PDB file of C-alpha atoms in Angstrom:
ATOM      1  CA  ASP A  15       0.008  -0.012   0.030  1.00 94.00           C
ATOM      2  CA  GLY A  16       3.039   2.228  -0.271  1.00 96.00           C
ATOM      3  CA  THR A  17       3.493   2.692   3.468  1.00 97.00           C
ATOM      4  CA  VAL A  18       5.957   1.697   6.167  1.00 98.00           C
ATOM      5  CA  ARG A  19       4.420   0.695   9.499  1.00 97.00           C
ATOM      6  CA  LEU A  20       6.152   0.721  12.862  1.00 97.00           C
ATOM      7  CA  TRP A  21       5.007  -1.813  15.499  1.00 97.00           C
ATOM      8  CA  ASP A  22       5.497  -2.387  19.196  1.00 96.00           C
ATOM      9  CA  PRO A  23       6.800  -6.015  19.162  1.00 96.00           C
ATOM     10  CA  ALA A  24       5.853  -6.481  22.837  1.00 97.00           C
ATOM     11  CA  SER A  25       2.190  -5.674  22.362  1.00 97.00           C
ATOM     12  CA  GLY A  26       1.919  -6.308  18.635  1.00 97.00           C
ATOM     13  CA  GLN A  27       0.229  -2.919  18.202  1.00 97.00           C
ATOM     14  CA  PRO A  28       1.080  -0.364  15.392  1.00 96.00           C
ATOM     15  CA  THR A  29       2.800   2.827  16.607  1.00 96.00           C
ATOM     16  CA  ALA A  30       3.106   4.772  13.376  1.00 96.00           C
ATOM     17  CA  THR A  31       2.407   4.736   9.611  1.00 97.00           C
ATOM     18  CA  LEU A  32       5.059   6.364   7.495  1.00 97.00           C
ATOM     19  CA  GLN A  33       3.685   7.817   4.272  1.00 97.00           C
ATOM     20  CA  GLY A  34       5.522   9.312   1.327  1.00 96.00           C
ATOM     21  CA  HIS A  35       6.313   6.603  -1.166  1.00 98.00           C
ATOM     22  CA  THR A  36       4.179   6.518  -4.326  1.00 97.00           C
ATOM     23  CA  ASP A  37       4.631   2.786  -5.097  1.00 97.00           C
ATOM     24  CA  SER A  38       5.148  -0.485  -3.236  1.00 97.00           C
ATOM     25  CA  VAL A  39       7.707  -0.560  -0.427  1.00 98.00           C
ATOM     26  CA  ASN A  40      10.038  -3.543  -1.073  1.00 97.00           C
ATOM     27  CA  GLY A  41      12.391  -3.470   1.868  1.00 97.00           C
ATOM     28  CA  VAL A  42      13.356  -1.638   5.061  1.00 98.00           C
ATOM     29  CA  ALA A  43      16.457  -1.434   7.301  1.00 98.00           C
ATOM     30  CA  PHE A  44      17.264   0.200  10.585  1.00 98.00           C
ATOM     31  CA  SER A  45      20.646   1.848  11.106  1.00 98.00           C
ATOM     32  CA  PRO A  46      22.852   0.107  13.688  1.00 98.00           C
ATOM     33  CA  ASP A  47      22.112   2.844  16.291  1.00 97.00           C
ATOM     34  CA  GLY A  48      18.379   2.717  15.555  1.00 97.00           C
ATOM     35  CA  ARG A  49      18.174   6.395  14.801  1.00 97.00           C
ATOM     36  CA  GLN A  50      17.479   6.044  11.116  1.00 98.00           C
ATOM     37  CA  LEU A  51      15.160   3.800   9.058  1.00 98.00           C
ATOM     38  CA  ALA A  52      15.626   3.322   5.352  1.00 98.00           C
ATOM     39  CA  SER A  53      12.907   2.130   2.919  1.00 98.00           C
ATOM     40  CA  ALA A  54      13.222   0.913  -0.681  1.00 98.00           C
ATOM     41  CA  SER A  55      10.396   1.531  -3.090  1.00 98.00           C
ATOM     42  CA  GLY A  56       9.042   0.784  -6.561  1.00 97.00           C
ATOM     43  CA  ASP A  57       8.940   4.569  -6.976  1.00 98.00           C
ATOM     44  CA  HIS A  58      12.676   4.412  -7.691  1.00 98.00           C
ATOM     45  CA  THR A  59      13.571   6.145  -4.349  1.00 98.00           C
ATOM     46  CA  VAL A  60      15.080   5.319  -0.987  1.00 98.00           C
ATOM     47  CA  ARG A  61      13.552   7.275   1.836  1.00 98.00           C
ATOM     48  CA  LEU A  62      15.092   7.880   5.215  1.00 98.00           C
ATOM     49  CA  TRP A  63      12.940   8.353   8.397  1.00 98.00           C
ATOM     50  CA  ASP A  64      13.284   9.235  11.978  1.00 97.00           C
ATOM     51  CA  PRO A  65      11.761   6.191  13.744  1.00 97.00           C
ATOM     52  CA  ALA A  66      11.226   8.148  16.960  1.00 96.00           C
ATOM     53  CA  SER A  67       9.023  10.778  15.340  1.00 96.00           C
ATOM     54  CA  GLY A  68       7.866   8.871  12.191  1.00 95.00           C
ATOM     55  CA  GLN A  69       8.931  11.861  10.114  1.00 96.00           C
ATOM     56  CA  PRO A  70      10.822  11.659   6.788  1.00 97.00           C
ATOM     57  CA  THR A  71      14.300  13.077   6.789  1.00 97.00           C
ATOM     58  CA  ALA A  72      15.555  12.504   3.248  1.00 97.00           C
ATOM     59  CA  THR A  73      14.617  11.164  -0.172  1.00 98.00           C
ATOM     60  CA  LEU A  74      17.499   9.560  -2.026  1.00 98.00           C
ATOM     61  CA  GLN A  75      17.059   9.724  -5.788  1.00 97.00           C
ATOM     62  CA  GLY A  76      19.140   8.287  -8.582  1.00 97.00           C
ATOM     63  CA  HIS A  77      17.916   4.823  -9.346  1.00 98.00           C
ATOM     64  CA  THR A  78      16.006   4.404 -12.613  1.00 97.00           C
ATOM     65  CA  GLY A  79      14.057   1.279 -11.597  1.00 98.00           C
ATOM     66  CA  TRP A  80      12.361  -0.287  -8.622  1.00 98.00           C
ATOM     67  CA  VAL A  81      14.534  -0.217  -5.482  1.00 98.00           C
ATOM     68  CA  THR A  82      14.313  -3.724  -4.129  1.00 98.00           C
ATOM     69  CA  GLY A  83      16.424  -3.713  -0.973  1.00 98.00           C
ATOM     70  CA  VAL A  84      18.497  -1.667   1.399  1.00 98.00           C
ATOM     71  CA  ALA A  85      21.220  -2.327   3.983  1.00 98.00           C
ATOM     72  CA  PHE A  86      23.223  -0.198   6.420  1.00 98.00           C
ATOM     73  CA  SER A  87      26.906  -0.830   6.940  1.00 98.00           C
ATOM     74  CA  PRO A  88      27.778  -2.093  10.509  1.00 98.00           C
ATOM     75  CA  ASP A  89      29.177   1.349  11.465  1.00 98.00           C
ATOM     76  CA  GLY A  90      26.127   3.121   9.957  1.00 98.00           C
ATOM     77  CA  ARG A  91      28.239   5.300   7.740  1.00 98.00           C
ATOM     78  CA  GLN A  92      27.125   3.774   4.430  1.00 98.00           C
ATOM     79  CA  LEU A  93      23.774   2.667   3.059  1.00 98.00           C
ATOM     80  CA  ALA A  94      23.541   0.349   0.103  1.00 98.00           C
ATOM     81  CA  SER A  95      20.475   0.039  -2.196  1.00 98.00           C
ATOM     82  CA  ALA A  96      19.658  -2.688  -4.774  1.00 98.00           C
ATOM     83  CA  SER A  97      17.590  -1.922  -7.855  1.00 98.00           C
ATOM     84  CA  ALA A  98      15.970  -3.241 -10.975  1.00 97.00           C
ATOM     85  CA  ASP A  99      18.093  -0.865 -12.895  1.00 98.00           C
ATOM     86  CA  ARG A 100      20.894  -3.550 -12.441  1.00 98.00           C
ATOM     87  CA  THR A 101      22.973  -1.359 -10.097  1.00 98.00           C
ATOM     88  CA  VAL A 102      23.830  -1.158  -6.443  1.00 98.00           C
ATOM     89  CA  ARG A 103      24.206   2.377  -5.105  1.00 98.00           C
ATOM     90  CA  LEU A 104      26.064   3.492  -2.004  1.00 98.00           C
ATOM     91  CA  TRP A 105      24.885   6.521  -0.112  1.00 98.00           C
ATOM     92  CA  ASP A 106      26.073   8.635   2.772  1.00 98.00           C
ATOM     93  CA  PRO A 107      23.103   8.424   5.124  1.00 97.00           C
ATOM     94  CA  ALA A 108      24.145  11.519   7.040  1.00 96.00           C
ATOM     95  CA  SER A 109      24.003  13.732   3.947  1.00 96.00           C
ATOM     96  CA  GLY A 110      21.706  11.700   1.747  1.00 95.00           C
ATOM     97  CA  GLN A 111      24.221  12.040  -1.115  1.00 96.00           C
ATOM     98  CA  PRO A 112      25.278   9.203  -3.367  1.00 97.00           C
ATOM     99  CA  THR A 113      28.889   8.078  -3.100  1.00 98.00           C
ATOM    100  CA  ALA A 114      29.182   5.244  -5.696  1.00 98.00           C
ATOM    101  CA  THR A 115      27.273   3.307  -8.356  1.00 98.00           C
ATOM    102  CA  LEU A 116      28.256  -0.343  -8.522  1.00 98.00           C
ATOM    103  CA  GLN A 117      27.771  -1.868 -11.928  1.00 97.00           C
ATOM    104  CA  GLY A 118      28.220  -5.469 -13.087  1.00 97.00           C
ATOM    105  CA  HIS A 119      24.971  -7.330 -12.749  1.00 98.00           C
ATOM    106  CA  THR A 120      23.173  -7.945 -16.006  1.00 97.00           C
ATOM    107  CA  ASP A 121      19.644  -8.137 -14.564  1.00 98.00           C
ATOM    108  CA  TRP A 122      17.720  -6.924 -11.493  1.00 97.00           C
ATOM    109  CA  VAL A 123      19.616  -6.696  -8.240  1.00 98.00           C
ATOM    110  CA  LYS A 124      17.356  -8.193  -5.566  1.00 98.00           C
ATOM    111  CA  GLU A 125      19.150  -7.672  -2.231  1.00 98.00           C
ATOM    112  CA  VAL A 126      22.347  -6.431  -0.604  1.00 98.00           C
ATOM    113  CA  ALA A 127      24.168  -7.263   2.596  1.00 98.00           C
ATOM    114  CA  PHE A 128      27.244  -6.000   4.315  1.00 98.00           C
ATOM    115  CA  SER A 129      29.723  -8.300   6.037  1.00 97.00           C
ATOM    116  CA  PRO A 130      29.917  -7.882   9.864  1.00 97.00           C
ATOM    117  CA  ASP A 131      33.205  -6.002   9.600  1.00 96.00           C
ATOM    118  CA  GLY A 132      31.856  -3.738   6.820  1.00 97.00           C
ATOM    119  CA  ARG A 133      34.671  -4.560   4.445  1.00 96.00           C
ATOM    120  CA  GLN A 134      32.534  -6.556   1.978  1.00 97.00           C
ATOM    121  CA  LEU A 135      29.171  -6.008   0.339  1.00 98.00           C
ATOM    122  CA  ALA A 136      27.294  -8.814  -1.292  1.00 98.00           C
ATOM    123  CA  SER A 137      24.554  -8.414  -3.917  1.00 98.00           C
ATOM    124  CA  ALA A 138      22.051 -10.887  -5.177  1.00 97.00           C
ATOM    125  CA  GLY A 139      20.907 -10.749  -8.771  1.00 97.00           C
ATOM    126  CA  ASP A 140      18.328 -12.071 -11.213  1.00 97.00           C
ATOM    127  CA  ASP A 141      21.329 -12.921 -13.393  1.00 97.00           C
ATOM    128  CA  GLY A 142      21.925 -15.882 -11.184  1.00 97.00           C
ATOM    129  CA  THR A 143      25.090 -14.530  -9.545  1.00 97.00           C
ATOM    130  CA  VAL A 144      26.162 -13.192  -6.204  1.00 97.00           C
ATOM    131  CA  ARG A 145      28.666 -10.359  -6.499  1.00 97.00           C
ATOM    132  CA  LEU A 146      31.069  -9.098  -3.915  1.00 97.00           C
ATOM    133  CA  TRP A 147      32.282  -5.528  -3.672  1.00 97.00           C
ATOM    134  CA  ASP A 148      34.712  -3.458  -1.703  1.00 97.00           C
ATOM    135  CA  PRO A 149      32.459  -0.719  -0.234  1.00 97.00           C
ATOM    136  CA  ALA A 150      35.391   1.580   0.335  1.00 96.00           C
ATOM    137  CA  SER A 151      36.429   1.696  -3.323  1.00 96.00           C
ATOM    138  CA  GLY A 152      33.214   0.581  -5.028  1.00 96.00           C
ATOM    139  CA  GLN A 153      35.257  -2.027  -6.931  1.00 95.00           C
ATOM    140  CA  PRO A 154      34.053  -5.623  -7.523  1.00 95.00           C
ATOM    141  CA  THR A 155      36.080  -8.366  -5.845  1.00 95.00           C
ATOM    142  CA  ALA A 156      34.328 -11.622  -6.841  1.00 95.00           C
ATOM    143  CA  THR A 157      31.510 -13.113  -8.771  1.00 95.00           C
ATOM    144  CA  LEU A 158      30.026 -16.268  -7.286  1.00 96.00           C
ATOM    145  CA  ARG A 159      28.403 -18.573  -9.814  1.00 95.00           C
ATOM    146  CA  GLY A 160      26.519 -21.809  -9.381  1.00 94.00           C
ATOM    147  CA  HIS A 161      22.871 -20.988  -9.069  1.00 96.00           C
ATOM    148  CA  THR A 162      20.719 -21.747 -12.075  1.00 96.00           C
ATOM    149  CA  ASP A 163      18.045 -19.177 -11.477  1.00 97.00           C
ATOM    150  CA  SER A 164      17.632 -15.746  -9.896  1.00 97.00           C
ATOM    151  CA  VAL A 165      19.367 -15.145  -6.561  1.00 97.00           C
ATOM    152  CA  ASN A 166      16.843 -13.476  -4.280  1.00 97.00           C
ATOM    153  CA  GLY A 167      18.673 -13.120  -0.989  1.00 97.00           C
ATOM    154  CA  VAL A 168      22.100 -13.014   0.635  1.00 97.00           C
ATOM    155  CA  ALA A 169      23.266 -13.090   4.282  1.00 97.00           C
ATOM    156  CA  PHE A 170      26.666 -13.205   5.988  1.00 97.00           C
ATOM    157  CA  SER A 171      27.318 -15.390   8.965  1.00 96.00           C
ATOM    158  CA  PRO A 172      28.036 -13.532  12.245  1.00 96.00           C
ATOM    159  CA  ASP A 173      31.764 -14.145  11.965  1.00 95.00           C
ATOM    160  CA  GLY A 174      31.795 -13.071   8.262  1.00 95.00           C
ATOM    161  CA  ARG A 175      33.361 -16.358   7.106  1.00 93.00           C
ATOM    162  CA  GLN A 176      30.292 -17.759   5.357  1.00 95.00           C
ATOM    163  CA  LEU A 177      27.845 -16.286   2.967  1.00 96.00           C
ATOM    164  CA  ALA A 178      24.498 -17.815   2.268  1.00 96.00           C
ATOM    165  CA  SER A 179      22.518 -17.238  -0.946  1.00 97.00           C
ATOM    166  CA  ALA A 180      18.842 -18.122  -1.673  1.00 97.00           C
ATOM    167  CA  SER A 181      17.652 -18.742  -5.163  1.00 96.00           C
ATOM    168  CA  GLY A 182      14.712 -19.480  -7.433  1.00 96.00           C
ATOM    169  CA  ASP A 183      16.465 -22.690  -8.350  1.00 95.00           C
ATOM    170  CA  HIS A 184      15.138 -24.105  -5.010  1.00 95.00           C
ATOM    171  CA  THR A 185      18.541 -24.184  -3.379  1.00 95.00           C
ATOM    172  CA  VAL A 186      20.426 -22.357  -0.633  1.00 96.00           C
ATOM    173  CA  ARG A 187      24.151 -22.191  -1.270  1.00 96.00           C
ATOM    174  CA  LEU A 188      26.851 -21.667   1.351  1.00 96.00           C
ATOM    175  CA  TRP A 189      30.053 -19.992   0.325  1.00 95.00           C
ATOM    176  CA  ASP A 190      33.262 -20.299   2.276  1.00 91.00           C
ATOM    177  CA  TYR A 191      35.621 -17.350   2.871  1.00 77.00           C
ATOM    178  CA  PRO A 192      38.375 -16.552   1.761  1.00 70.00           C
ATOM    179  CA  LEU A 193      38.190 -18.693  -1.394  1.00 65.00           C
ATOM    180  CA  TRP A 194      34.406 -18.295  -1.747  1.00 69.00           C
ATOM    181  CA  SER A 195      33.963 -21.891  -2.699  1.00 65.00           C
ATOM    182  CA  ASP A 196      30.495 -23.278  -2.688  1.00 62.00           C
ATOM    183  CA  PHE A 197      30.689 -26.232  -0.286  1.00 54.00           C
ATOM    184  CA  SER A 198      27.034 -27.036   0.231  1.00 47.00           C
ATOM    185  CA  ALA A 199      23.741 -26.511  -1.480  1.00 44.00           C
ATOM    186  CA  GLY A 200      20.191 -27.685  -1.529  1.00 43.00           C
ATOM    187  CA  ALA A 201      16.754 -26.972  -0.031  1.00 42.00           C
ATOM    188  CA  ALA A 202      13.306 -28.343   0.142  1.00 39.00           C
ATOM    189  CA  ALA A 203      11.273 -27.998  -3.027  1.00 38.00           C
ATOM    190  CA  GLY A 204       9.752 -24.578  -3.640  1.00 45.00           C
ATOM    191  CA  ASP A 205      10.885 -21.125  -4.517  1.00 48.00           C
ATOM    192  CA  VAL A 206      13.503 -19.995  -1.985  1.00 48.00           C
ATOM    193  CA  GLY A 207      13.071 -16.261  -1.467  1.00 50.00           C
ATOM    194  CA  ASP A 208      14.000 -14.147   1.527  1.00 49.00           C
ATOM    195  CA  LEU A 209      16.511 -15.875   3.810  1.00 48.00           C
ATOM    196  CA  ALA A 210      15.021 -13.979   6.741  1.00 41.00           C
ATOM    197  CA  ARG A 211      11.697 -15.723   6.378  1.00 35.00           C
ATOM    198  CA  GLU A 212      12.534 -19.089   4.765  1.00 34.00           C
ATOM    199  CA  ARG A 213      14.094 -21.940   6.800  1.00 32.00           C
ATOM    200  CA  CYS A 214      15.511 -24.399   4.330  1.00 31.00           C
ATOM    201  CA  SER A 215      17.734 -27.235   5.445  1.00 32.00           C
ATOM    202  CA  VAL A 216      21.087 -27.838   3.689  1.00 33.00           C
ATOM    203  CA  HIS A 217      21.093 -31.476   2.707  1.00 27.00           C
ATOM    204  CA  ARG A 218      23.752 -31.896  -0.061  1.00 28.00           C
ATOM    205  CA  ILE A 219      27.463 -31.353  -0.173  1.00 27.00           C
ATOM    206  CA  GLY A 220      28.595 -29.898  -3.510  1.00 32.00           C
ATOM    207  CA  GLU A 221      31.834 -29.297  -5.367  1.00 33.00           C
ATOM    208  CA  PRO A 222      33.357 -25.763  -5.440  1.00 34.00           C
ATOM    209  CA  VAL A 223      31.801 -23.773  -8.328  1.00 39.00           C
ATOM    210  CA  ALA A 224      32.725 -20.181  -7.473  1.00 39.00           C
ATOM    211  CA  GLY A 225      34.327 -18.031 -10.176  1.00 35.00           C
ATOM    212  CA  LEU A 226      36.472 -15.171  -8.964  1.00 30.00           C
ATOM    213  CA  ALA A 227      36.220 -12.014 -10.907  1.00 30.00           C
TER     214      ALA A 227
END
């Protein structure tokens, strides 16, 4: 419905409705200190909000397609956005200004995730790849291949030594750092979408298939 809603998880009651987007809202992320909330929308924008007041603080413009996901860096000094325009954009959330445009995917970018130390950024694409980037330089560092359909979600392990990717090919793949070899794959039948809401058991050990850019 084009809105972001805030809820009290203890009571389950809504506390605010954030309005401003003019198309579907596809993803949200809190900054590490909880003082900012970012939302990604089909209206091609990222919006920043003050969760305490529910008021908008900035509209980040630059994408030319749906914005499908957002993620803050662990130190809160960078914001990444994924888009149907095949790019990942980096922003300074303090100023709302763009700092880099990461190009390489050949189809929609579905989701982005920072490593726990903030030194790596992963992006999931409809082109069937996971791409890794250096957020400091904006340069690509690796392309992980092996999925046979769109990659819809990515997540780093808490120690940053593993990366999980979820795909429309009905598998979850685990990638091992530092060689980024794919050492396990597989999931129950069905479309594997958002890793945050799908619990799919890994049941097959696979051969390394990663290709380093």
